[in-house]
């Protein structure tokens, strides 16, 4: 029987948790929680040896803080500490801070465990936690992550005293489009999109379809998104940081400025122009199409997407011809309250292949 130890308060019994040898440390910050009054509780895990906390301290952005004297803990103990657990008051800033465990040996202080960086500081793993949220180390079935500080994620349900993370409480969503310099969808087999750290134990790739659209559930934390063109390149041509929030969707448009898409071999020889006027518009605009494949042009369709990648309308091209190769298709939002101000994207498809795409701006 192992213990949950609330320093200066009480002891509880807990299950034995198997340590993973990937992370070589004896002490881990496994959760940080702020209550509605910004009082913090920190969960620590003692991994693989009996330790005396006299030999440990916490380093933060405001200084160094020692634990109260004479506390010895056993392997697999989970420790809940508060401001009362320290020799001097330790104030943590909810909006952003840095926490590192240090241990003393051979007359020197050394880093122990994974540092926790959060909020508005450099290399933060997560954005600031809101009231009711906590920051947790990603531990699933007793297995520790193989990567470093970005292993911290946000959770909407604090579970102090249990280190295994319920990942269903820790998710957000990323979606959007990948376009070339001409606003055409990028061929999905031409580039590689990587997010660091990886979203799960299987892949850190972001997959997108032939329209350039992607929609991916991800842990709530900060990511570095990198795009490689060509996909075998070792140097990214696009690099940005994205923050995924709990139960929220982040929508992005990635433009690859050194890339010109060949949407498909079948349609690469079809010369197509796609535009709309007026743009921006308030209630209606006209979609103007010129297509060299006049024989099959009437089979084409227009798909309209909102900024989060949802299809809002599909219009067949047939019936809007102004000549054998030109079409003018009206797009109106009158009496349709679901259309809000913002950017919309439209894609011309023929036989399931994408010929061209563009964007328009609605101002209400």
mmCIF file of N, CA, C and O in Angstrom, residues 118-157:
data_model
loop_
_atom_site.group_PDB
_atom_site.id
_atom_site.type_symbol
_atom_site.label_atom_id
_atom_site.label_comp_id
_atom_site.label_asym_id
_atom_site.label_seq_id
_atom_site.Cartn_x
_atom_site.Cartn_y
_atom_site.Cartn_z
ATOM 1 N N UNK A 118 4.653 27.290 -18.215
ATOM 2 C CA UNK A 118 3.273 27.482 -18.657
ATOM 3 C C UNK A 118 2.967 28.973 -18.767
ATOM 4 O O UNK A 118 3.653 29.816 -18.195
ATOM 5 N N UNK A 119 1.932 29.270 -19.547
ATOM 6 C CA UNK A 119 1.456 30.650 -19.652
ATOM 7 C C UNK A 119 2.318 31.521 -20.536
ATOM 8 O O UNK A 119 2.868 31.078 -21.540
ATOM 9 N N UNK A 120 2.496 32.774 -20.116
ATOM 10 C CA UNK A 120 3.102 33.792 -20.968
ATOM 11 C C UNK A 120 4.616 33.872 -20.804
ATOM 12 O O UNK A 120 5.175 34.969 -20.691
ATOM 13 N N UNK A 121 5.297 32.727 -20.800
ATOM 14 C CA UNK A 121 6.747 32.717 -20.736
ATOM 15 C C UNK A 121 7.293 31.963 -21.941
ATOM 16 O O UNK A 121 6.577 31.225 -22.615
ATOM 17 N N UNK A 122 8.581 32.126 -22.213
ATOM 18 C CA UNK A 122 9.208 31.489 -23.360
ATOM 19 C C UNK A 122 9.167 29.971 -23.225
ATOM 20 O O UNK A 122 9.392 29.431 -22.146
ATOM 21 N N UNK A 123 8.878 29.304 -24.336
ATOM 22 C CA UNK A 123 8.840 27.836 -24.398
ATOM 23 C C UNK A 123 7.815 27.234 -23.448
ATOM 24 O O UNK A 123 8.012 26.125 -22.916
ATOM 25 N N UNK A 124 6.715 27.935 -23.235
ATOM 26 C CA UNK A 124 5.662 27.400 -22.370
ATOM 27 C C UNK A 124 5.020 26.176 -23.013
ATOM 28 O O UNK A 124 4.780 26.135 -24.220
ATOM 29 N N UNK A 125 4.737 25.169 -22.178
ATOM 30 C CA UNK A 125 4.097 23.949 -22.682
ATOM 31 C C UNK A 125 2.617 24.156 -22.944
ATOM 32 O O UNK A 125 2.053 23.567 -23.876
ATOM 33 N N UNK A 126 1.964 24.975 -22.122
ATOM 34 C CA UNK A 126 0.531 25.214 -22.245
ATOM 35 C C UNK A 126 0.248 26.682 -21.990
ATOM 36 O O UNK A 126 1.070 27.408 -21.426
ATOM 37 N N UNK A 127 -0.941 27.111 -22.395
ATOM 38 C CA UNK A 127 -1.397 28.465 -22.082
ATOM 39 C C UNK A 127 -1.821 28.528 -20.616
ATOM 40 O O UNK A 127 -1.935 27.490 -19.943
ATOM 41 N N UNK A 128 -2.070 29.712 -20.069
ATOM 42 C CA UNK A 128 -2.456 29.800 -18.655
ATOM 43 C C UNK A 128 -3.722 29.006 -18.358
ATOM 44 O O UNK A 128 -4.690 29.064 -19.122
ATOM 45 N N UNK A 129 -3.757 28.252 -17.263
ATOM 46 C CA UNK A 129 -4.967 27.497 -16.918
ATOM 47 C C UNK A 129 -6.062 28.427 -16.421
ATOM 48 O O UNK A 129 -5.808 29.352 -15.657
ATOM 49 N N UNK A 130 -7.285 28.175 -16.862
ATOM 50 C CA UNK A 130 -8.434 28.933 -16.383
ATOM 51 C C UNK A 130 -8.932 28.317 -15.073
ATOM 52 O O UNK A 130 -8.503 27.228 -14.686
ATOM 53 N N UNK A 131 -9.850 28.997 -14.413
ATOM 54 C CA UNK A 131 -10.435 28.453 -13.187
ATOM 55 C C UNK A 131 -11.118 27.123 -13.516
ATOM 56 O O UNK A 131 -11.881 27.015 -14.471
ATOM 57 N N UNK A 132 -10.814 26.108 -12.735
ATOM 58 C CA UNK A 132 -11.370 24.781 -12.969
ATOM 59 C C UNK A 132 -10.501 23.879 -13.819
ATOM 60 O O UNK A 132 -10.788 22.695 -13.948
ATOM 61 N N UNK A 133 -9.445 24.430 -14.416
ATOM 62 C CA UNK A 133 -8.521 23.638 -15.216
ATOM 63 C C UNK A 133 -7.238 23.357 -14.427
ATOM 64 O O UNK A 133 -6.907 24.072 -13.487
ATOM 65 N N UNK A 134 -6.549 22.304 -14.837
ATOM 66 C CA UNK A 134 -5.245 22.019 -14.245
ATOM 67 C C UNK A 134 -4.257 21.712 -15.359
ATOM 68 O O UNK A 134 -4.635 21.510 -16.515
ATOM 69 N N UNK A 135 -2.986 21.695 -14.999
ATOM 70 C CA UNK A 135 -1.917 21.294 -15.911
ATOM 71 C C UNK A 135 -1.422 19.931 -15.442
ATOM 72 O O UNK A 135 -1.093 19.762 -14.267
ATOM 73 N N UNK A 136 -1.393 18.953 -16.364
ATOM 74 C CA UNK A 136 -1.001 17.603 -15.988
ATOM 75 C C UNK A 136 0.125 17.095 -16.873
ATOM 76 O O UNK A 136 0.225 17.456 -18.054
ATOM 77 N N UNK A 137 0.963 16.238 -16.305
ATOM 78 C CA UNK A 137 1.958 15.510 -17.082
ATOM 79 C C UNK A 137 1.253 14.360 -17.774
ATOM 80 O O UNK A 137 0.460 13.640 -17.157
ATOM 81 N N UNK A 138 1.495 14.178 -19.054
ATOM 82 C CA UNK A 138 0.777 13.175 -19.836
ATOM 83 C C UNK A 138 1.265 11.773 -19.466
ATOM 84 O O UNK A 138 2.252 11.272 -19.995
ATOM 85 N N UNK A 139 0.541 11.144 -18.547
ATOM 86 C CA UNK A 139 0.849 9.788 -18.100
ATOM 87 C C UNK A 139 -0.387 8.936 -18.333
ATOM 88 O O UNK A 139 -1.467 9.236 -17.825
ATOM 89 N N UNK A 140 -0.254 7.870 -19.130
ATOM 90 C CA UNK A 140 -1.378 7.012 -19.469
ATOM 91 C C UNK A 140 -1.030 5.588 -19.061
ATOM 92 O O UNK A 140 -0.013 5.041 -19.486
ATOM 93 N N UNK A 141 -1.872 4.986 -18.223
ATOM 94 C CA UNK A 141 -1.652 3.620 -17.737
ATOM 95 C C UNK A 141 -0.274 3.444 -17.114
ATOM 96 O O UNK A 141 0.397 2.432 -17.318
ATOM 97 N N UNK A 142 0.152 4.452 -16.372
ATOM 98 C CA UNK A 142 1.431 4.382 -15.693
ATOM 99 C C UNK A 142 2.629 4.585 -16.582
ATOM 100 O O UNK A 142 3.769 4.489 -16.135
ATOM 101 N N UNK A 143 2.408 4.894 -17.869
ATOM 102 C CA UNK A 143 3.503 5.074 -18.822
ATOM 103 C C UNK A 143 3.820 6.554 -18.962
ATOM 104 O O UNK A 143 2.936 7.365 -19.232
ATOM 105 N N UNK A 144 5.088 6.884 -18.815
ATOM 106 C CA UNK A 144 5.530 8.264 -18.879
ATOM 107 C C UNK A 144 5.894 8.649 -20.306
ATOM 108 O O UNK A 144 6.347 7.814 -21.089
ATOM 109 N N UNK A 145 5.720 9.898 -20.682
ATOM 110 C CA UNK A 145 6.066 10.337 -22.035
ATOM 111 C C UNK A 145 7.567 10.306 -22.261
ATOM 112 O O UNK A 145 8.353 10.498 -21.341
ATOM 113 N N UNK A 146 7.948 10.079 -23.514
ATOM 114 C CA UNK A 146 9.367 9.988 -23.854
ATOM 115 C C UNK A 146 9.964 11.344 -24.175
ATOM 116 O O UNK A 146 11.171 11.471 -24.312
ATOM 117 N N UNK A 147 9.140 12.387 -24.333
ATOM 118 C CA UNK A 147 9.657 13.691 -24.697
ATOM 119 C C UNK A 147 9.657 14.610 -23.487
ATOM 120 O O UNK A 147 9.227 14.240 -22.403
ATOM 121 N N UNK A 148 10.104 15.835 -23.672
ATOM 122 C CA UNK A 148 10.456 16.686 -22.525
ATOM 123 C C UNK A 148 9.291 17.540 -22.047
ATOM 124 O O UNK A 148 8.182 17.068 -21.906
ATOM 125 N N UNK A 149 9.544 18.826 -21.769
ATOM 126 C CA UNK A 149 8.584 19.660 -21.081
ATOM 127 C C UNK A 149 7.243 19.814 -21.764
ATOM 128 O O UNK A 149 6.254 20.129 -21.110
ATOM 129 N N UNK A 150 7.185 19.642 -23.069
ATOM 130 C CA UNK A 150 5.913 19.765 -23.759
ATOM 131 C C UNK A 150 5.003 18.572 -23.488
ATOM 132 O O UNK A 150 3.926 18.461 -24.042
ATOM 133 N N UNK A 151 5.448 17.635 -22.645
ATOM 134 C CA UNK A 151 4.582 16.525 -22.250
ATOM 135 C C UNK A 151 3.462 16.991 -21.339
ATOM 136 O O UNK A 151 2.566 16.220 -21.016
ATOM 137 N N UNK A 152 3.491 18.245 -20.899
ATOM 138 C CA UNK A 152 2.418 18.775 -20.073
ATOM 139 C C UNK A 152 1.240 19.202 -20.946
ATOM 140 O O UNK A 152 1.411 19.791 -22.011
ATOM 141 N N UNK A 153 0.031 18.886 -20.474
ATOM 142 C CA UNK A 153 -1.192 19.232 -21.186
ATOM 143 C C UNK A 153 -2.175 19.835 -20.192
ATOM 144 O O UNK A 153 -1.986 19.758 -18.980
ATOM 145 N N UNK A 154 -3.254 20.448 -20.710
ATOM 146 C CA UNK A 154 -4.282 21.014 -19.847
ATOM 147 C C UNK A 154 -5.436 20.028 -19.688
ATOM 148 O O UNK A 154 -5.763 19.285 -20.621
ATOM 149 N N UNK A 155 -6.056 20.039 -18.519
ATOM 150 C CA UNK A 155 -7.198 19.172 -18.236
ATOM 151 C C UNK A 155 -8.330 20.014 -17.664
ATOM 152 O O UNK A 155 -8.096 20.942 -16.882
ATOM 153 N N UNK A 156 -9.556 19.679 -18.051
ATOM 154 C CA UNK A 156 -10.711 20.415 -17.523
ATOM 155 C C UNK A 156 -11.245 19.795 -16.235
ATOM 156 O O UNK A 156 -12.181 20.320 -15.633
ATOM 157 N N UNK A 157 -10.659 18.664 -15.822
ATOM 158 C CA UNK A 157 -11.102 17.997 -14.599
ATOM 159 C C UNK A 157 -9.887 17.642 -13.753
ATOM 160 O O UNK A 157 -9.251 16.603 -13.971
#
